Amino acid sequence: MGRRVVVTGLGAVTPIGNDVQTMWNSMMEGKCGIGPITQFDTSDFAVKIAAEVKDFDPKLYMDKGDARKADRNIHLAMGAAVQAVQDSGIEGHYEPERAAVYFGSGIGGIHTFEENYTKYLEKGPRFISPYFIPMMIADMSAGMIAIKYGMRGAALPAVTACASGTNAIGEAYRHIKDGYADVVITGGTEAAITPSALGGFVKMQALNTEEDPARASLPFNLNRGGFVMGEGSGALVLEELEHAKARGAKIYAEFTGYGSTCDAHHMTAPDPEAKAGSEAIRQAYVQSGSPDASKVYVNAHGTGTPLNDKAETIALKKVFGDDAYKIAISSTKSMTGHMLGGTGAVEAVASIMALNEGILPPTIGLDTPDPECDLDYVPNVPRKQEIECAISTSLGFGGHNACVAFKKYED
């Protein structure tokens, strides 16, 4: 059975808000965070829009020197993690050896890589930053969070493409459940809106080339044409239940299920039969006690690519059968774009907020549903609906499937 795990802190830095409440308010307004790319000149690119984080100051969360020695993906991670820690009130309430950090990133410090490789080509190796390697590697968000809070347990990344944030959160849950830690700061981050990353995704034909932000990220829409690059970070503080109760912590939700599988099918395309994807969802749902489908909300991966949305719909039908039509489902990527390694963590935060607020975020832009995606995707406007279980799914390149589930806490 293992120990019970609860969520006691939340943090988020996203294209629609640089804290949890602002992000949530934006979701309730159906706000789209997509716009013209400002971080570099897109004249030569087929794609010119993305979902950028706006007006973010890393020095609110890191000292100036540390910020200068860190990649943008680390800046965003520190922002979300510090918010979650402050929200939880956990500081001073853990043994360092019983506290850990699990933080995912699909790509890591690609801003740093591009900047330093450009310096190398233009000026030679002497001009490469001495911080190039630690700024670039994907584990450094976990490392810097652990340093800041003196957490001497495990400090690990999950690097599973678009499932990185969700896998990190799920593995953090197991780490506490199985008795290895009492407290874990966990989540995911990504800041990959760069020329090489954008160019690579364009060549893969993964991105929508639409220039109208309102028509660019269209999950489950018949007219969908690919995903929109985003950036951001989400963070949670997880605690063993008795540890949280002993210090009088507020409890957002109980973490009740986690599934992790691999399609073993293709480098980028999902298995069209969704065998492993459905199994990840089934594991999380069954571990949560298989609650009535009418009381379940699913924050779908819902990227807006033709193959993903169809496969995810098939996966949900495999798990729930005819009851799949009773589930409320939405894709918040319609508002945030696809934040890659950060997206699962942000969507877990959104799922927990839905559980607490009794309001479900919408899938905006869903004016022409795909007949093959025929479930209830909470189209266009939020819905007031009490739920018992919130499920968040992530499906990454390489066939990585991850799913986490939360329920209202009951003593």
XYZ file of C-alpha atoms in Angstrom:
411
model
C 0.000 0.000 0.000
C 2.750 2.434 0.904
C 2.554 5.812 2.605
C 0.009 8.459 1.648
C 1.302 11.471 -0.282
C -0.278 14.923 -0.399
C 0.295 18.182 -2.259
C 1.015 21.146 0.006
C 2.483 23.772 -2.340
C 2.036 24.974 -5.928
C 4.032 27.258 -8.228
C 3.865 28.220 -11.894
C 5.552 30.467 -14.455
C 3.661 30.322 -17.750
C 2.761 32.218 -20.931
C -0.547 33.225 -19.302
C 0.731 34.217 -15.876
C 3.863 34.167 -13.767
C 2.195 32.736 -10.658
C -0.507 30.160 -10.003
C -3.385 32.540 -9.355
C -2.681 34.708 -12.404
C -2.379 31.593 -14.575
C -5.622 30.197 -13.188
C -7.488 33.478 -13.683
C -6.262 33.549 -17.283
C -7.531 30.005 -17.836
C -10.918 31.005 -16.468
C -10.945 33.905 -18.938
C -9.931 31.653 -21.831
C -6.860 33.814 -22.387
C -4.483 32.813 -25.175
C -0.786 33.255 -24.343
C 0.412 32.848 -27.936
C 1.881 35.748 -29.915
C 4.743 36.813 -32.187
C 8.153 35.503 -31.131
C 10.223 38.277 -29.536
C 13.359 36.343 -28.527
C 14.905 36.274 -32.019
C 14.272 37.326 -35.607
C 11.878 34.887 -37.305
C 12.120 36.365 -40.813
C 13.556 33.148 -42.251
C 11.244 30.797 -40.354
C 7.964 29.255 -41.475
C 6.702 29.590 -37.895
C 6.656 33.055 -36.359
C 4.566 32.657 -33.201
C 5.002 30.913 -29.874
C 3.754 31.044 -26.290
C 6.457 33.006 -24.479
C 6.720 33.768 -20.769
C 6.397 37.541 -20.450
C 7.874 40.101 -18.021
C 9.625 37.489 -15.892
C 12.437 38.643 -13.591
C 14.553 35.734 -12.292
C 16.123 37.998 -9.673
C 12.854 37.811 -7.750
C 13.753 34.180 -7.043
C 17.564 33.981 -7.315
C 20.391 36.265 -6.387
C 21.882 38.246 -9.240
C 25.061 36.173 -9.467
C 23.250 32.834 -9.615
C 20.834 34.179 -12.207
C 23.736 35.260 -14.410
C 25.176 31.733 -14.267
C 21.930 29.946 -15.142
C 20.042 29.202 -18.348
C 16.525 30.526 -18.913
C 15.023 27.090 -18.244
C 16.605 27.193 -14.776
C 15.290 30.729 -14.198
C 11.748 29.530 -14.852
C 12.225 26.435 -12.690
C 13.493 28.494 -9.767
C 10.531 30.824 -10.106
C 8.012 27.992 -9.906
C 9.891 26.107 -7.173
C 10.322 29.130 -4.908
C 6.626 29.933 -5.266
C 5.689 26.355 -4.353
C 7.976 26.334 -1.307
C 6.650 29.666 -0.097
C 3.090 28.493 -0.654
C 3.702 25.327 1.341
C 5.519 26.915 4.286
C 7.803 23.888 4.276
C 11.076 25.699 4.995
C 12.463 24.725 8.395
C 10.155 21.709 8.621
C 12.235 18.904 7.139
C 15.368 16.930 7.786
C 17.761 17.685 4.902
C 18.516 14.003 4.349
C 14.768 13.263 4.080
C 14.090 15.996 1.530
C 14.580 15.567 -2.226
C 14.127 17.301 -5.578
C 12.779 15.686 -8.760
C 12.621 18.201 -11.609
C 12.289 17.407 -15.297
C 13.381 19.071 -18.528
C 13.095 17.601 -21.987
C 15.870 19.654 -23.576
C 17.717 21.590 -20.867
C 19.837 24.653 -21.540
C 19.491 25.081 -25.280
C 19.696 28.885 -25.017
C 23.111 28.451 -23.416
C 24.203 25.900 -26.006
C 23.312 28.161 -28.934
C 24.920 31.238 -27.405
C 28.193 29.475 -26.615
C 28.418 27.569 -29.864
C 27.943 30.855 -31.706
C 30.776 32.395 -29.669
C 32.968 29.410 -30.508
C 32.297 29.731 -34.234
C 32.787 33.499 -34.295
C 35.639 33.963 -31.806
C 37.092 30.585 -30.941
C 37.127 28.312 -27.870
C 38.627 30.895 -25.489
C 35.306 32.754 -25.506
C 33.184 29.835 -24.309
C 31.732 30.551 -20.860
C 33.234 28.638 -17.930
C 29.623 28.023 -16.912
C 28.658 26.579 -20.295
C 28.345 22.972 -19.147
C 26.502 23.486 -15.829
C 24.172 25.988 -17.510
C 23.395 23.558 -20.315
C 22.835 20.175 -18.666
C 19.249 19.121 -17.983
C 19.774 18.142 -14.336
C 20.800 21.591 -13.160
C 17.343 22.854 -12.192
C 17.077 19.997 -9.704
C 20.602 20.697 -8.489
C 20.095 24.437 -7.959
C 16.752 23.952 -6.192
C 18.402 21.429 -3.867
C 21.261 23.870 -3.163
C 18.878 26.719 -2.379
C 16.885 24.684 0.127
C 19.649 22.459 1.522
C 17.927 19.260 0.452
C 20.435 16.420 0.661
C 18.257 13.554 -0.494
C 18.041 12.596 -4.150
C 18.165 15.431 -6.696
C 17.158 13.962 -10.039
C 15.800 15.116 -13.392
C 13.396 13.241 -15.618
C 14.293 13.601 -19.293
C 11.424 12.032 -21.206
C 10.625 14.711 -23.793
C 7.086 16.083 -23.368
C 6.448 13.706 -20.441
C 9.431 14.982 -18.400
C 7.467 17.079 -15.915
C 4.844 14.417 -15.321
C 7.430 11.657 -14.938
C 9.370 13.780 -12.441
C 6.222 14.335 -10.375
C 5.258 10.669 -10.550
C 8.700 9.450 -9.511
C 8.718 11.988 -6.650
C 5.399 10.511 -5.500
C 6.849 7.011 -5.498
C 9.955 8.250 -3.662
C 7.809 9.413 -0.734
C 5.279 6.581 -0.967
C 8.035 3.980 -0.713
C 9.639 5.658 2.293
C 12.768 7.270 0.844
C 11.809 10.867 1.651
C 9.233 12.900 3.537
C 9.297 15.998 1.335
C 10.006 16.461 -2.391
C 10.024 19.608 -4.506
C 9.054 18.420 -7.960
C 7.987 19.663 -11.374
C 9.274 20.443 -14.813
C 10.677 23.291 -16.865
C 11.525 24.248 -20.422
C 12.738 27.316 -22.300
C 13.375 26.122 -25.851
C 12.048 28.964 -27.987
C 15.345 29.323 -29.851
C 16.320 29.327 -33.543
C 17.658 25.773 -33.616
C 14.806 24.270 -31.604
C 12.144 26.072 -33.600
C 13.903 25.141 -36.846
C 14.106 21.510 -35.800
C 10.443 21.244 -34.901
C 9.512 22.987 -38.162
C 11.541 20.449 -40.170
C 9.728 17.656 -38.335
C 6.440 19.238 -39.451
C 5.309 19.153 -35.819
C 4.367 22.845 -35.537
C 1.336 24.688 -36.827
C 2.412 27.333 -39.365
C -0.718 29.425 -38.764
C 0.163 33.068 -37.994
C -3.087 33.957 -36.223
C -2.478 33.173 -32.511
C -6.165 32.438 -31.967
C -6.091 29.721 -34.661
C -2.710 28.196 -33.914
C -3.203 25.798 -30.986
C -6.390 23.837 -31.722
C -6.531 20.589 -29.718
C -9.243 18.148 -30.832
C -10.300 20.533 -33.594
C -10.831 19.141 -37.095
C -8.682 22.040 -38.381
C -5.729 21.411 -36.074
C -2.356 21.528 -37.793
C 0.334 20.932 -35.185
C 1.379 22.301 -31.818
C 2.651 25.720 -30.778
C 5.992 26.020 -28.986
C 5.685 27.264 -25.439
C 7.919 27.719 -22.417
C 7.301 27.647 -18.708
C 7.595 25.759 -15.456
C 5.333 24.220 -12.848
C 6.253 23.025 -9.367
C 4.630 21.090 -6.523
C 5.667 20.393 -2.959
C 4.788 16.810 -2.086
C 4.761 15.521 1.486
C 4.062 12.350 3.336
C 0.639 12.824 4.896
C 1.591 12.500 8.571
C 4.529 14.864 8.044
C 2.180 17.454 6.561
C -0.432 17.025 9.311
C 2.167 17.309 12.056
C 3.108 20.808 10.936
C -0.456 21.898 10.202
C 0.085 22.266 6.468
C -2.759 23.122 4.129
C -3.428 20.211 1.802
C -4.483 20.874 -1.780
C -5.010 17.250 -2.770
C -3.935 13.695 -2.198
C -1.679 12.169 -4.852
C -3.389 8.880 -5.585
C -2.043 7.372 -8.801
C 0.811 7.295 -11.302
C 1.320 5.339 -14.496
C 4.415 5.295 -16.707
C 4.763 3.258 -19.901
C 6.417 3.313 -23.319
C 4.810 2.767 -26.711
C 7.936 0.998 -28.052
C 6.556 2.007 -31.441
C 8.182 5.046 -33.103
C 10.579 7.897 -32.302
C 7.947 10.612 -32.642
C 4.545 9.216 -33.653
C 2.231 7.753 -31.000
C 1.009 4.183 -31.288
C -2.273 4.561 -33.213
C -3.826 1.830 -31.074
C -2.728 3.638 -27.867
C -1.938 0.371 -26.098
C 0.745 1.700 -23.745
C -0.771 5.180 -23.450
C -4.050 3.710 -22.252
C -2.165 1.492 -19.789
C -0.492 4.517 -18.151
C -3.894 6.155 -17.707
C -5.441 2.917 -16.463
C -2.732 2.491 -13.810
C -3.245 5.981 -12.399
C -7.038 5.653 -12.489
C -7.178 2.208 -10.861
C -4.682 3.205 -8.160
C -7.063 6.075 -7.393
C -9.903 3.654 -6.713
C -11.564 3.881 -10.158
C -13.985 6.689 -9.214
C -17.181 7.262 -11.165
C -16.348 8.654 -14.594
C -18.828 11.503 -14.193
C -16.675 12.761 -11.297
C -13.397 12.588 -13.244
C -11.617 15.452 -15.009
C -8.754 14.760 -17.433
C -6.270 17.466 -18.354
C -5.305 15.924 -21.671
C -1.940 16.080 -23.374
C -3.959 17.494 -26.276
C -1.193 18.998 -28.388
C -3.233 19.809 -31.479
C -1.313 17.435 -33.726
C -3.457 15.145 -35.899
C -1.999 11.896 -34.547
C -1.742 12.767 -30.836
C -5.301 13.964 -30.289
C -6.795 10.955 -32.046
C -4.550 8.492 -30.161
C -5.331 10.117 -26.826
C -9.057 9.887 -27.509
C -8.610 6.180 -28.301
C -6.607 5.711 -25.080
C -9.367 7.222 -22.939
C -11.975 5.026 -24.615
C -9.844 1.943 -23.951
C -9.664 2.796 -20.237
C -13.224 3.989 -19.605
C -15.211 2.213 -22.317
C -18.633 3.794 -22.856
C -18.099 5.812 -19.680
C -15.462 7.840 -21.560
C -18.350 10.015 -22.738
C -19.056 10.963 -19.096
C -15.552 12.329 -18.454
C -14.843 16.042 -18.668
C -11.618 16.595 -20.640
C -9.756 19.714 -21.672
C -6.442 20.762 -23.153
C -4.969 23.856 -21.540
C -2.350 23.841 -24.305
C -4.993 25.686 -26.290
C -4.021 28.635 -24.051
C -0.412 27.974 -23.002
C 0.992 26.274 -26.066
C 3.169 23.215 -25.533
C 5.770 23.868 -22.836
C 7.557 20.562 -23.547
C 9.295 19.413 -20.343
C 7.407 22.012 -18.311
C 3.966 21.264 -19.643
C 3.075 18.238 -17.518
C 3.956 20.066 -14.319
C 1.909 23.138 -15.227
C -0.998 20.905 -16.204
C -0.762 19.022 -12.906
C -1.059 22.383 -11.136
C -4.092 23.263 -13.290
C -5.660 19.872 -12.507
C -5.242 20.399 -8.766
C -6.733 23.881 -9.049
C -9.748 22.417 -10.888
C -10.173 19.879 -8.088
C -10.092 22.634 -5.450
C -12.129 25.278 -7.231
C -14.826 23.083 -8.747
C -14.311 24.765 -12.117
C -12.806 23.102 -15.180
C -10.570 25.037 -17.582
C -11.722 25.081 -21.196
C -10.282 23.969 -24.504
C -10.454 27.294 -26.323
C -10.808 27.523 -30.105
C -12.818 24.298 -30.298
C -15.364 25.468 -32.856
C -15.152 22.514 -35.264
C -14.683 19.266 -33.310
C -13.011 16.381 -35.098
C -15.609 13.591 -35.480
C -12.892 11.117 -34.467
C -12.343 13.098 -31.258
C -15.901 12.864 -30.002
C -15.581 13.101 -26.217
C -16.479 16.003 -23.920
C -13.564 18.443 -24.272
C -15.093 21.364 -22.269
C -15.208 23.580 -25.365
C -14.387 27.289 -25.282
C -15.586 28.323 -21.812
C -14.846 27.049 -18.287
C -17.386 24.795 -16.620
C -18.484 24.802 -13.020
C -18.391 21.144 -12.017
C -17.452 19.376 -8.810
C -15.070 16.478 -9.383
C -13.551 13.788 -7.169
C -10.499 12.934 -9.257
C -8.253 14.986 -11.520
C -6.007 13.164 -13.984
C -3.201 14.722 -16.046
C -1.674 12.930 -19.025
C 1.581 13.515 -20.917
C 2.711 11.690 -24.056
C 6.283 12.347 -25.173
C 8.539 11.711 -28.150
C 10.158 8.311 -27.835
C 6.780 6.872 -26.854
C 7.013 8.040 -23.237
C 3.606 8.022 -21.537
C 3.036 9.401 -18.048
C -0.149 9.983 -16.105
C -0.749 11.323 -12.591
C -3.973 11.394 -10.588
C -5.129 13.450 -7.608
C -8.195 13.286 -5.370
C -9.672 15.516 -2.722
C -7.980 14.804 0.575
C -10.060 12.934 3.159
C -8.629 12.111 6.569
